[in-house]
mmCIF file of C-alpha atoms and ligand atoms in Angstrom:
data_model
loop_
_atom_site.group_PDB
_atom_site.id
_atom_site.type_symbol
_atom_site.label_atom_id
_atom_site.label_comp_id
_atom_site.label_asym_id
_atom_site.label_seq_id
_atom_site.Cartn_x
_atom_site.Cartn_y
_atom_site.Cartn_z
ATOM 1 C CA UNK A 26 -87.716 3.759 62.236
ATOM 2 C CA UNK A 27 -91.459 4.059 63.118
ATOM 3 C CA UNK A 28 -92.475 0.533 64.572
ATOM 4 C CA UNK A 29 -93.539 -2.151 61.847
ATOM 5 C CA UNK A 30 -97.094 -3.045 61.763
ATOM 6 C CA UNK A 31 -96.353 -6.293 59.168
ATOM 7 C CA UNK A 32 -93.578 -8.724 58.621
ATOM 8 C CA UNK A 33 -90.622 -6.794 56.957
ATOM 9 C CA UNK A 34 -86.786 -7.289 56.500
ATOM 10 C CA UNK A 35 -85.306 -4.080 57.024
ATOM 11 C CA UNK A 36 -82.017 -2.885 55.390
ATOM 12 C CA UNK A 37 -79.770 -0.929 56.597
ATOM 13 C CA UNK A 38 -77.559 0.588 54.060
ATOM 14 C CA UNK A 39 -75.637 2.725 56.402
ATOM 15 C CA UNK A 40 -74.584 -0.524 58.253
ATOM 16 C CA UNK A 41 -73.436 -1.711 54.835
ATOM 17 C CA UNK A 42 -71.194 1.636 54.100
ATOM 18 C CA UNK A 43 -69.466 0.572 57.805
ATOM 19 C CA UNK A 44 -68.788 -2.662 56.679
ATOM 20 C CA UNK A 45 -67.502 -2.128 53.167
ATOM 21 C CA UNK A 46 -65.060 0.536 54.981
ATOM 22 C CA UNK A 47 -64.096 -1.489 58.187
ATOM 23 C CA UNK A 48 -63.104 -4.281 55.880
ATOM 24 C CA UNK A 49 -61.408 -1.711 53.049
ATOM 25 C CA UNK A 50 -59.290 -0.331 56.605
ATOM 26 C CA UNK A 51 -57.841 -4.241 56.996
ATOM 27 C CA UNK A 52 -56.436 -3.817 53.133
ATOM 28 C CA UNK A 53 -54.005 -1.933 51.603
ATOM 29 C CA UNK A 54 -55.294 0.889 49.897
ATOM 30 C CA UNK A 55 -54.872 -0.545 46.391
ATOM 31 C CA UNK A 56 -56.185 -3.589 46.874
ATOM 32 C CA UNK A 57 -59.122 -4.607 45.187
ATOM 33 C CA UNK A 58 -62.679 -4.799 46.273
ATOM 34 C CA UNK A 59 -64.771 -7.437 44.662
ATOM 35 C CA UNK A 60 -67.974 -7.549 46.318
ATOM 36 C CA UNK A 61 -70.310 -10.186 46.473
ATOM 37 C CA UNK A 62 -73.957 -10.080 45.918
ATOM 38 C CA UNK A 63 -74.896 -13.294 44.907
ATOM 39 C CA UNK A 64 -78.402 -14.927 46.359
ATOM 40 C CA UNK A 65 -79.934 -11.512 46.713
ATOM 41 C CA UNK A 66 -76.856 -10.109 48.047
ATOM 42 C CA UNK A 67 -77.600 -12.758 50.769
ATOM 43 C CA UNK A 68 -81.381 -12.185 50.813
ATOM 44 C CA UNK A 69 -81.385 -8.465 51.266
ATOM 45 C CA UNK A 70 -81.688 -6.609 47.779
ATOM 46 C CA UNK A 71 -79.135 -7.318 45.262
ATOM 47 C CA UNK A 72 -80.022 -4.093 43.188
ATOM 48 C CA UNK A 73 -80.269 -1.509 46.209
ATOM 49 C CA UNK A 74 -77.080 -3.209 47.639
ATOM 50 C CA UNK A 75 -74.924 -3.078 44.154
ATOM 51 C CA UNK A 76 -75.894 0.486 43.857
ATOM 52 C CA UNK A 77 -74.839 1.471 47.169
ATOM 53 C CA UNK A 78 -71.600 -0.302 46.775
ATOM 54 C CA UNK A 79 -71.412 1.074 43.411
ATOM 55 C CA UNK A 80 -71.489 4.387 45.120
ATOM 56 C CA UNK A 81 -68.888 3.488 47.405
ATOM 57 C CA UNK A 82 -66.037 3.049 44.716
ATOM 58 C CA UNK A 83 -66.401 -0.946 45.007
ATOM 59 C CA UNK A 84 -63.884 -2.386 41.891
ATOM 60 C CA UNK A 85 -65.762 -5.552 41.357
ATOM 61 C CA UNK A 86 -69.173 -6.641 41.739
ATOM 62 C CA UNK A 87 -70.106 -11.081 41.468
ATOM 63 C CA UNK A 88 -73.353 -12.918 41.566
ATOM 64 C CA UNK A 89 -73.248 -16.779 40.930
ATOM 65 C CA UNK A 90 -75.716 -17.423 37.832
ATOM 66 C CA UNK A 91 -76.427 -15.397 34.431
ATOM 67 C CA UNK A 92 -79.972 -14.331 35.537
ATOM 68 C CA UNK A 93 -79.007 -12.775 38.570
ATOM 69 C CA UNK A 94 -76.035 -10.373 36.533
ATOM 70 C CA UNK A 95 -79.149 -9.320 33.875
ATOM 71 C CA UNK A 96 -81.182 -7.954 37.008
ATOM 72 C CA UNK A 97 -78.461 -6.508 38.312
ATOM 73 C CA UNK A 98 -77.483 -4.601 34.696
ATOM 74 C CA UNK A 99 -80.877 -4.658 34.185
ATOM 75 C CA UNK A 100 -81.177 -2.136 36.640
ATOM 76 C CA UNK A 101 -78.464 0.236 35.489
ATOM 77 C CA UNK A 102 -75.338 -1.094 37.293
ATOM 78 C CA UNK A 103 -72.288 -0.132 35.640
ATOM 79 C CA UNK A 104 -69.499 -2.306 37.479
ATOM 80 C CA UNK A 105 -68.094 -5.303 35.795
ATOM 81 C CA UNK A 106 -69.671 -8.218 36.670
ATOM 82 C CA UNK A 107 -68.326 -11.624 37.851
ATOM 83 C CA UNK A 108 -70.689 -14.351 37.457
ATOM 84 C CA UNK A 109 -68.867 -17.117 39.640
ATOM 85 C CA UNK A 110 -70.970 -20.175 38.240
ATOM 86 C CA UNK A 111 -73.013 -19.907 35.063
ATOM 87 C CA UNK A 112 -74.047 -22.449 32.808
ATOM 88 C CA UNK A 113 -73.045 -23.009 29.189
ATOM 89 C CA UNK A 114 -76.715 -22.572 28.272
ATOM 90 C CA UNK A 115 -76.935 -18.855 29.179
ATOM 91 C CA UNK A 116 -73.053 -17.815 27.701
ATOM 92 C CA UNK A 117 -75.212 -16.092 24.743
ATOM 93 C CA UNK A 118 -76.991 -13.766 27.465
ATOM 94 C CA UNK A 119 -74.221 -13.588 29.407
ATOM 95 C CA UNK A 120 -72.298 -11.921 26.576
ATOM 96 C CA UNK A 121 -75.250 -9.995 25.431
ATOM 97 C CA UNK A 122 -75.269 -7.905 28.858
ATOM 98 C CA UNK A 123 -71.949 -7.754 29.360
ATOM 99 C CA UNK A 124 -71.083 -10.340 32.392
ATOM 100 C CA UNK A 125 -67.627 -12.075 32.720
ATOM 101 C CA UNK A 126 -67.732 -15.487 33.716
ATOM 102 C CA UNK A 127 -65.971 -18.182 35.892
ATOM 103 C CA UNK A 128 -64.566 -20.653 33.347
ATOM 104 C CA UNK A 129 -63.537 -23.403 35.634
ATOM 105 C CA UNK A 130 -63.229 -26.766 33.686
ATOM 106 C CA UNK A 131 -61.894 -27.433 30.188
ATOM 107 C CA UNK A 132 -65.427 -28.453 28.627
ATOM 108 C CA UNK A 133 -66.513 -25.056 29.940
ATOM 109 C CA UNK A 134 -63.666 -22.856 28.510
ATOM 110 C CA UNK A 135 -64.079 -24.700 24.866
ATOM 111 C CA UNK A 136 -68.196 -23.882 25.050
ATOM 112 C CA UNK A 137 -67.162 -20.554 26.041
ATOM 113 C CA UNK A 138 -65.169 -19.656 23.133
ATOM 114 C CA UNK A 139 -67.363 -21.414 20.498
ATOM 115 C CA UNK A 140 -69.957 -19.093 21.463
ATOM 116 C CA UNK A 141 -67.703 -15.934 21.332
ATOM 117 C CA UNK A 142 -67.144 -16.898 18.208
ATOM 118 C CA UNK A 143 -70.448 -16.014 17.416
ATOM 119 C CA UNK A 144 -69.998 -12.539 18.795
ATOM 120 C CA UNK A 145 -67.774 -10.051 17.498
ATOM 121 C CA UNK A 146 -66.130 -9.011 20.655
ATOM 122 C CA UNK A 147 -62.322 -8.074 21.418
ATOM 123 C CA UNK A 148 -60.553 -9.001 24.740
ATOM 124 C CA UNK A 149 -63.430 -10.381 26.412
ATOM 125 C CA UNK A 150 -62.552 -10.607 29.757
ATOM 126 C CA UNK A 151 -62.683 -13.974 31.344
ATOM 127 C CA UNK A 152 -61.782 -15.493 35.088
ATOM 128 C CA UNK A 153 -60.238 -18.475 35.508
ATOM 129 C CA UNK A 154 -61.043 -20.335 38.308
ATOM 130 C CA UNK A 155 -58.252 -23.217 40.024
ATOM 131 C CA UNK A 156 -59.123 -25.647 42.197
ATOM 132 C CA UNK A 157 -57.139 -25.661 44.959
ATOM 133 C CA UNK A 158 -58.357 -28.039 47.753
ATOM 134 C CA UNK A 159 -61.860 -27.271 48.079
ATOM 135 C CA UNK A 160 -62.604 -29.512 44.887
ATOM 136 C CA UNK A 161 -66.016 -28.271 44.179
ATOM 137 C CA UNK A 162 -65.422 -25.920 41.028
ATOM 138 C CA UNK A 163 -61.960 -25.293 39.385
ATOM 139 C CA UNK A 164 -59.218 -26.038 36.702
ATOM 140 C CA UNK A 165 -56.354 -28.260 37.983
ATOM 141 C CA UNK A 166 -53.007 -27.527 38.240
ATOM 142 C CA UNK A 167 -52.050 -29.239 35.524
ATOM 143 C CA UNK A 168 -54.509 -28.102 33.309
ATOM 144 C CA UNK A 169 -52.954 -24.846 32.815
ATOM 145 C CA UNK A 170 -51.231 -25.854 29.293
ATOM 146 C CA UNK A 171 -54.651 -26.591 28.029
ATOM 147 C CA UNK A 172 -55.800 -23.666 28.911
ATOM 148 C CA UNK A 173 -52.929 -21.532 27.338
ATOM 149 C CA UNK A 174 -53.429 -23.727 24.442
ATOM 150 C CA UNK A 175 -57.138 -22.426 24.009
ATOM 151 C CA UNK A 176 -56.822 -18.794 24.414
ATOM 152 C CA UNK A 177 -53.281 -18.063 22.831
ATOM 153 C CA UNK A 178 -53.499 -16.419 20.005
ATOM 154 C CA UNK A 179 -57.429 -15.486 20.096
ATOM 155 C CA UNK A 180 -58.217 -11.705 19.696
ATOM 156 C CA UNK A 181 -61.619 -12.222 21.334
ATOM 157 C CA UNK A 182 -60.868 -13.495 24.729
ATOM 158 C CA UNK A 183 -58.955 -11.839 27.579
ATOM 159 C CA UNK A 184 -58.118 -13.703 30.879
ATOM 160 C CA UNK A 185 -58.430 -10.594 33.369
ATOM 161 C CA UNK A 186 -58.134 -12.549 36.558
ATOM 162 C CA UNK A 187 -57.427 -15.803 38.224
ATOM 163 C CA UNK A 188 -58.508 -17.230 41.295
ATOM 164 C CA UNK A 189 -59.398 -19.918 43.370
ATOM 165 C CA UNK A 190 -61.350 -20.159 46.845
ATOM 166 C CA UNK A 191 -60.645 -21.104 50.230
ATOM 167 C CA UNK A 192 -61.670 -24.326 52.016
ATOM 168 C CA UNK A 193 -61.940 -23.473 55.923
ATOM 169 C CA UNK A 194 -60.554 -20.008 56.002
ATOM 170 C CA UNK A 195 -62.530 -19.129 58.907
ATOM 171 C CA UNK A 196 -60.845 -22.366 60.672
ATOM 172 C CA UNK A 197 -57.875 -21.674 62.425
ATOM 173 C CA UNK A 198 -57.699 -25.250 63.048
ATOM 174 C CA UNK A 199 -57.303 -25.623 59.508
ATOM 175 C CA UNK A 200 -54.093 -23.309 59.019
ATOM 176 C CA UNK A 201 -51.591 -25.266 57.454
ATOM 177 C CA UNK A 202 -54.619 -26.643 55.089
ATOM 178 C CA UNK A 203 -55.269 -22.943 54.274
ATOM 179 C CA UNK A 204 -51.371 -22.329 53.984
ATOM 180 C CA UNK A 205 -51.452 -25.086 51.098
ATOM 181 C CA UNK A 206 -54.131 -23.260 49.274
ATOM 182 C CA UNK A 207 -52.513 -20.059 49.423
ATOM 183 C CA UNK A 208 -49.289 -21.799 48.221
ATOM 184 C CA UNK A 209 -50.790 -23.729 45.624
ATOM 185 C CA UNK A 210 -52.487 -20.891 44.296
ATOM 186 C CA UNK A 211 -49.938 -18.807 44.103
ATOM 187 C CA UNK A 212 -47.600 -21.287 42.481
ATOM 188 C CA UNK A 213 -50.354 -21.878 39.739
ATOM 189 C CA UNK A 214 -50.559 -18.251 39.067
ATOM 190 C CA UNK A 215 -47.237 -17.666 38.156
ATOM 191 C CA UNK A 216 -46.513 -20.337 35.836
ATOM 192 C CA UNK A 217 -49.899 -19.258 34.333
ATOM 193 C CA UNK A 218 -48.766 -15.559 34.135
ATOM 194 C CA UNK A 219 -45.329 -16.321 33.173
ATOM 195 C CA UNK A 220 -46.461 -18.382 29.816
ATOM 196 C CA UNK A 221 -49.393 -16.215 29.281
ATOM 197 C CA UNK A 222 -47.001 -12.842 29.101
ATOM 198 C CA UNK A 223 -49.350 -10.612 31.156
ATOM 199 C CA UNK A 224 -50.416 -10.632 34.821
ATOM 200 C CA UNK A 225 -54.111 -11.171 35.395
ATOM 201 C CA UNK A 226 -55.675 -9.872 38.979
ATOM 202 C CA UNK A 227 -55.014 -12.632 41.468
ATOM 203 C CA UNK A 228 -57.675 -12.783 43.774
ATOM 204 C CA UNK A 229 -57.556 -15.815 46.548
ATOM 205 C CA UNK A 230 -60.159 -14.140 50.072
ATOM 206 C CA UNK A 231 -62.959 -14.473 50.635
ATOM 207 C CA UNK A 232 -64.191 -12.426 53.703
ATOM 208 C CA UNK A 233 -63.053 -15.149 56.599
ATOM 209 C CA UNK A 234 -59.509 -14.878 54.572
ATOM 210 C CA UNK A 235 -59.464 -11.012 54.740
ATOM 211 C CA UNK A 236 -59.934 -11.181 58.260
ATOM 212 C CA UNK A 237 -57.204 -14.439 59.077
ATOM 213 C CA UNK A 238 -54.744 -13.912 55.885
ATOM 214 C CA UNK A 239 -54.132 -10.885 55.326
ATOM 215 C CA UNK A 240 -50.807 -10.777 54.212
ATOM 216 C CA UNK A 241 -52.394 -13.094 51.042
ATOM 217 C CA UNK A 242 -54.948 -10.192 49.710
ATOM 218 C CA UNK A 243 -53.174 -10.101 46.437
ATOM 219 C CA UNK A 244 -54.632 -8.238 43.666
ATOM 220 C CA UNK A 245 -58.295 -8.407 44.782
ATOM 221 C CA UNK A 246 -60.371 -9.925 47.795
ATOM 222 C CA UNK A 247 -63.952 -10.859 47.290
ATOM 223 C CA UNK A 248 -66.400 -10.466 50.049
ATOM 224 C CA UNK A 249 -69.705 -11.747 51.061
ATOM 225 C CA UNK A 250 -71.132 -12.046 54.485
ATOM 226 C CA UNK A 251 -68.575 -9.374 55.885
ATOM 227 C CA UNK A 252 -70.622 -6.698 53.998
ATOM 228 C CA UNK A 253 -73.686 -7.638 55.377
ATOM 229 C CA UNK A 254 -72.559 -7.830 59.326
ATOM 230 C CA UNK A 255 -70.751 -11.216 59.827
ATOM 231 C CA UNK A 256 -67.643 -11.968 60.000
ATOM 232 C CA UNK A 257 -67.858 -15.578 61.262
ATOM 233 C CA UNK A 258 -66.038 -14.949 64.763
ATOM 234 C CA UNK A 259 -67.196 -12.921 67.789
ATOM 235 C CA UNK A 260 -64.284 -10.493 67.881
ATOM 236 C CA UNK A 261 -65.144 -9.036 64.402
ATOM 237 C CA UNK A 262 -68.746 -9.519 64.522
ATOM 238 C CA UNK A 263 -68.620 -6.876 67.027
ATOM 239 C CA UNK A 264 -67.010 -4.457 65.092
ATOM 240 C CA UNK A 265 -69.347 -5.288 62.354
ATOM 241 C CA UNK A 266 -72.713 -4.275 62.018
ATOM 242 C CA UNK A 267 -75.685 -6.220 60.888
ATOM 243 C CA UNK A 268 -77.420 -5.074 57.652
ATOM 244 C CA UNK A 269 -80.191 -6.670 57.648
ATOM 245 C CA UNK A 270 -83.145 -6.961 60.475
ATOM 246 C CA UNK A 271 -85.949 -9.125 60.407
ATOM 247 C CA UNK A 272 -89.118 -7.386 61.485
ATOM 248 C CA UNK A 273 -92.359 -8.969 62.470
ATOM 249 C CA UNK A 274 -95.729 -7.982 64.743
ATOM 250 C CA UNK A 275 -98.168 -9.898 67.482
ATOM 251 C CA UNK A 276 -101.155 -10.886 65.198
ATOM 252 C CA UNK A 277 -103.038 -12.568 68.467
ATOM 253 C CA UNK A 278 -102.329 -13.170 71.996
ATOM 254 C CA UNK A 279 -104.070 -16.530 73.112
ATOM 255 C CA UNK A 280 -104.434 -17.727 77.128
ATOM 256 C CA UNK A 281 -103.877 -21.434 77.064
ATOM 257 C CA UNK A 282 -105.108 -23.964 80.249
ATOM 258 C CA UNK A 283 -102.830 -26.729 81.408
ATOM 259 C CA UNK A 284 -103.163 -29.575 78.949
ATOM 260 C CA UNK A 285 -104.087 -27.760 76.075
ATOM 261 C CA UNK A 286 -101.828 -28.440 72.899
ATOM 262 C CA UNK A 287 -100.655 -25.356 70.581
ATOM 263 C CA UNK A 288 -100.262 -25.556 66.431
ATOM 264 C CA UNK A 289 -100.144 -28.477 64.210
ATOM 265 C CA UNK A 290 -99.641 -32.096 64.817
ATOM 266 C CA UNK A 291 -100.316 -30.997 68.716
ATOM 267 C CA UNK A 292 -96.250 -30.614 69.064
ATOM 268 C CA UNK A 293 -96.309 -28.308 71.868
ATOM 269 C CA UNK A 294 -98.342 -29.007 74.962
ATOM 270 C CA UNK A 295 -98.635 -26.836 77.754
ATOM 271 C CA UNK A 296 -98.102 -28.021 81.464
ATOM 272 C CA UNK A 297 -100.047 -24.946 82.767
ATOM 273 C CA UNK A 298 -101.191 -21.710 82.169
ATOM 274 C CA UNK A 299 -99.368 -20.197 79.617
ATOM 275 C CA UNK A 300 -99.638 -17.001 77.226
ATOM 276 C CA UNK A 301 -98.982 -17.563 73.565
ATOM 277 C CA UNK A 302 -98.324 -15.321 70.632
ATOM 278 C CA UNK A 303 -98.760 -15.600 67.251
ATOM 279 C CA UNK A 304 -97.014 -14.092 64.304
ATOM 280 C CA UNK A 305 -97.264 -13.645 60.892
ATOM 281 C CA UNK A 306 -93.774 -15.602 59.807
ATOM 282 C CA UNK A 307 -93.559 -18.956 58.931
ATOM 283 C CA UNK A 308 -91.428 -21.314 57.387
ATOM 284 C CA UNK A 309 -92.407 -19.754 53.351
ATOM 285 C CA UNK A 310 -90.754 -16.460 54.713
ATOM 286 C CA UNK A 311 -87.925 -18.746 55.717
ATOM 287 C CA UNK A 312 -87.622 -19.687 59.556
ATOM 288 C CA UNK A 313 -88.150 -23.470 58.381
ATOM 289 C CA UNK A 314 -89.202 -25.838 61.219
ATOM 290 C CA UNK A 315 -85.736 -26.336 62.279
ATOM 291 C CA UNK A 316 -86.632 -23.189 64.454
ATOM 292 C CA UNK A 317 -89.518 -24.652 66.134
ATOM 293 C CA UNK A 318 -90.563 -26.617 69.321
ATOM 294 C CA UNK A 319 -88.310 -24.488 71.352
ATOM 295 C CA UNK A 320 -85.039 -24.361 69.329
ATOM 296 C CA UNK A 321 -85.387 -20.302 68.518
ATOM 297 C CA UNK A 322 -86.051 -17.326 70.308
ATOM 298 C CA UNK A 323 -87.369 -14.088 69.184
ATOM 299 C CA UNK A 324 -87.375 -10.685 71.180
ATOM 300 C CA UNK A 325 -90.018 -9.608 72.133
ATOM 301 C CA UNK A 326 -90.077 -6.029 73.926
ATOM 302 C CA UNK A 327 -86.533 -6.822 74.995
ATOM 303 C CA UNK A 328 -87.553 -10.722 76.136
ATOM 304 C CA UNK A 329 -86.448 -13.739 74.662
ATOM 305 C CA UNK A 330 -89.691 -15.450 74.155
ATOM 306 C CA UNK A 331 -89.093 -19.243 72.496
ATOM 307 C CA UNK A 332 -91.165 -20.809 69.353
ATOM 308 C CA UNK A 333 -93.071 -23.218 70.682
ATOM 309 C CA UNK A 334 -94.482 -26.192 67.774
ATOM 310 C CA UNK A 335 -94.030 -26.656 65.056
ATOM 311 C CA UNK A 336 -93.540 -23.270 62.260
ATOM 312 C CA UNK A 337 -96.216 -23.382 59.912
ATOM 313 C CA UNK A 338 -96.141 -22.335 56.279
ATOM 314 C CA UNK A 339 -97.437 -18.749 56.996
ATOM 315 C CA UNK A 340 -97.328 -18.138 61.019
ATOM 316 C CA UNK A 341 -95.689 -19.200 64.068
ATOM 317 C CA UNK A 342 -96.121 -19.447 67.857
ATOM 318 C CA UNK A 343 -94.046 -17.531 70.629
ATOM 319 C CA UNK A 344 -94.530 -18.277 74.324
ATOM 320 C CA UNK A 345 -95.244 -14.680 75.741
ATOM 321 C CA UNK A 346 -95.898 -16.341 79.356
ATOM 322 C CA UNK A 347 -94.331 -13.269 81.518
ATOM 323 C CA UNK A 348 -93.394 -10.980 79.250
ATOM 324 C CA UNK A 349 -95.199 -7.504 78.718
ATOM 325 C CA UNK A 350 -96.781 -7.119 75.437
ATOM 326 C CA UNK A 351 -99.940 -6.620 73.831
ATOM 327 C CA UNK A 352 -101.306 -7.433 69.746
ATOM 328 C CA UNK A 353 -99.931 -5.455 67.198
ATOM 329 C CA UNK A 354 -96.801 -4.993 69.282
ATOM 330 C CA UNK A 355 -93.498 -5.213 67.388
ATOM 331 C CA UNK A 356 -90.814 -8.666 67.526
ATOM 332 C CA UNK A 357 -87.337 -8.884 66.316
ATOM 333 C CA UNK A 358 -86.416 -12.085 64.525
ATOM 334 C CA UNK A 359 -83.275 -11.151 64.049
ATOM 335 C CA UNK A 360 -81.314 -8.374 63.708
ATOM 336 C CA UNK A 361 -79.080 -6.429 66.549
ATOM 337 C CA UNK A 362 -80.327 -9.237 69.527
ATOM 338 C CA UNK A 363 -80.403 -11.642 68.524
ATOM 339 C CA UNK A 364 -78.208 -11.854 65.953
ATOM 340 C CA UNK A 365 -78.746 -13.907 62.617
ATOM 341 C CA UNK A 366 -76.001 -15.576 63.590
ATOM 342 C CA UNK A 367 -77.186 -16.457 67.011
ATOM 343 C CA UNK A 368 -80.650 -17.178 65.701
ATOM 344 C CA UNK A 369 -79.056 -19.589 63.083
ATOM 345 C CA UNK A 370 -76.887 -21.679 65.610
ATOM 346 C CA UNK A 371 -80.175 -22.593 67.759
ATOM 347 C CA UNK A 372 -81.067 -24.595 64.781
ATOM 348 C CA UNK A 373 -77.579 -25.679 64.001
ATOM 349 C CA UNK A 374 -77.013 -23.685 61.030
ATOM 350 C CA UNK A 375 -74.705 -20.281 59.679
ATOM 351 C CA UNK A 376 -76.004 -16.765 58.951
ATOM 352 C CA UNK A 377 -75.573 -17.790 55.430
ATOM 353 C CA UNK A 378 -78.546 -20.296 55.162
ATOM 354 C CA UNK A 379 -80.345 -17.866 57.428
ATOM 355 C CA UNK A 380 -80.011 -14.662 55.745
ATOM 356 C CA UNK A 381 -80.266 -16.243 52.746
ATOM 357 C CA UNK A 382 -83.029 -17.846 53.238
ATOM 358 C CA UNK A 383 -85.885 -14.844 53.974
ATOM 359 C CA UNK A 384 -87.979 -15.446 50.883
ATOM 360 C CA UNK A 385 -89.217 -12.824 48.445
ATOM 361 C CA UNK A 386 -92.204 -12.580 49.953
ATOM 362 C CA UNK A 387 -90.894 -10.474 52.599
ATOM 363 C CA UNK A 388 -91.045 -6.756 52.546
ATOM 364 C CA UNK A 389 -87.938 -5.136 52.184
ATOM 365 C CA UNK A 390 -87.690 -1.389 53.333
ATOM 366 C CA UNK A 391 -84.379 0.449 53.527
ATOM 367 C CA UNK A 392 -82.204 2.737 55.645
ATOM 368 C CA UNK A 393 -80.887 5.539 54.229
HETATM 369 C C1 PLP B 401 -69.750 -16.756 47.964
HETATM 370 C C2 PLP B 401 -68.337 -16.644 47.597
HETATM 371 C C3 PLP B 401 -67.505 -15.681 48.214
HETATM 372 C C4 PLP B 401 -67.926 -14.839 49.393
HETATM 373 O O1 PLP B 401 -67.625 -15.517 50.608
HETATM 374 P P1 PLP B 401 -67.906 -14.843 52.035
HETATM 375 O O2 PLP B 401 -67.518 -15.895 53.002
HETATM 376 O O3 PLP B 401 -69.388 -14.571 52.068
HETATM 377 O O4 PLP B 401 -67.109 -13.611 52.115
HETATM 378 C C5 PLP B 401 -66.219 -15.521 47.707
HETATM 379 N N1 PLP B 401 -65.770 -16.288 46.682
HETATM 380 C C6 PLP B 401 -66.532 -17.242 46.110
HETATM 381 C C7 PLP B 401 -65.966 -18.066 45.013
HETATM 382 C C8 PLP B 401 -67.828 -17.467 46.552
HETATM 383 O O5 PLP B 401 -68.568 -18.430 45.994
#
């Protein structure tokens, strides 16, 4: 890669292909592959990313509203389409291009299948979702009569898989919780299968649960954040590589006297003579102020130089006091060092929120 003369996000799809297979060799071989690209596929490129994986021989592709399963068909994807958390308002596009949903409460299931009605389809396939412990979206256990109620008997709708999601699965502490998931789950499942007379795809990990459950894979596993690098403990993270790499340059290097004060509100003021940097990254390109007044650092020719201020909507300062640089010089943000989980934990966040977080605004520029 020829150094970057502008802010850009860089993505690295042969990272992506290593991840995809390092988690595919901790499966057995017929296990299925959802993968999830939700959020941007976690603020890289949802379209480049589901084509890739498309390419790859991926089973299962899921996003978490309507509008982000049009783009994605839209641009000519192919794989079927989970959409993990759509609203009853969209179920007429969601039909229309050919997305499955999450139908995870009873009022959702019934507005589902009044609108099929106005659709001629056959077996649509549908995902029901169980709450198992994490009680954010999900049918109850003891809803499953209701649900057989609905669908038995209708030609239109087909329940393809059933699943539920994991509270702490990167938590060891949390093991026996996890255990009573798994349990629950798989307890649901059967009576479910048993009165339904067919056996949907049971699907259970997410990537933290690929990595600490393994013998629980099921049917299907759906991963995230493993694809894209992180695996939410050191040990895998190194076998992991990082897809995506924040990219930005030196705009100006300013000499500051003792006493002087650098960015708004005066946050940062220097006790002597210091050298200051500033880049073209703020918190609208997502490093928020969280970052600032010394939290973060960014690399800077192989130095950690800290943020110094506060971030402002467009820019941000670096102190450059000691390190060998010059304007138009390129900085890391994140990427190989450090790490966008490293970067994240200075401000007491995940490489979710961080990744997730690089707005649209940024350039994104790929790696064949
Ligand atoms: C986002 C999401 C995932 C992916 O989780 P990772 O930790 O990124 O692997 C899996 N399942 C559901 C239901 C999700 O919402």
């Amino acid at each position: 890669m020829p150094r970057t003369r502008e802010t850009v996000l860089e993505i690295d799809l042969k990272a992506l292909t290593h991840n995809y297979r390092f988690l595919k060799s901790r499966l057995h071989p017929e296990t299925k592959f959802l993968a999830v690209v939700k959020a941007f596929a976690y603020g890289s490129d949802s379209v480049r990313i589901a084509q890739k994986l498309e390419a790859l021989g991926v089973d299962y592709l899921a996003v978490a509203y309507v509008a982000e399963g049009i783009a994605l068909r839209d641009a000519g994807i192919k794989k079927p389409i989970l959409v993990l958390h759509p609203q009853s308002v969209n179920f007429d596009m969601m039909i229309r291009h050919d997305l499955e949903p999450s139908l995870y409460a009873p009022r959702v299931l019934k507005e589902f299948l009044e609108t099929l009605e106005k659709h001629n389809q056959k077996d649509y396939p549908v995902h029901i979702k169980f709450n198992t412990g994490l009680n954010r979206l999900g049918f109850w256990e003891n809803d499953v009569d209701f649900i057989l109620s609905q669908v038995n008997g209708k030609k239109d709708i087909k329940i393809v898989s059933i699943f539920s999601h994991l509270a702490a699965s990167e938590d060891l502490n949390e093991k026996d919780f996890t255990i009573s998931q798994i349990k629950s789950f798989e307890k649901i499942a059967s009576e479910l299968e048993e009165k339904l007379g067919y056996s949907p795809i049971r699907h259970l990990l997410n990537t933290s649960g690929i990595i600490n459950y393994p013998e629980s894979q099921l049917d299907m596993v759906r991963s995230g954040i493993g694809l894209y690098g992180f695996g939410n403990e050191a040990e895998i993270d190194k076998q992991l590589k990082p897809v995506a790499t924040l990219k930005t340059v030196i705009s100006q290097i300013h000499k500051i006297e003792p006493g002087e004060t650098v960015g708004y509100n005066r946050a940062y003021a220097s006790q002597g003579y210091r050298v200051t940097a500033t880049l073209p990254l703020g918190h609208a390109d997502g490093i928020g102020r969280h970052y600032g007044n010394g939290k973060a650092f960014v690399n800077i020719n192989g130095k950690a130089a800290p943020i110094i201020g506060n971030v402002c909507m467009d820019m941000l300062m670096v102190d450059i006091t000691g390190i060998e640089c010059k304007e138009c010089d390129e900085v890391i943000v994140f990427g190989k060092n450090p790490s966008a989980e490293e970067l994240a934990s200075t401000a007491n966040t995940i490489s979710y929120e961080l990744l997730t977080g690089i707005s649209q605004r940024v350039k994104r520029i790929f790696i064949e």
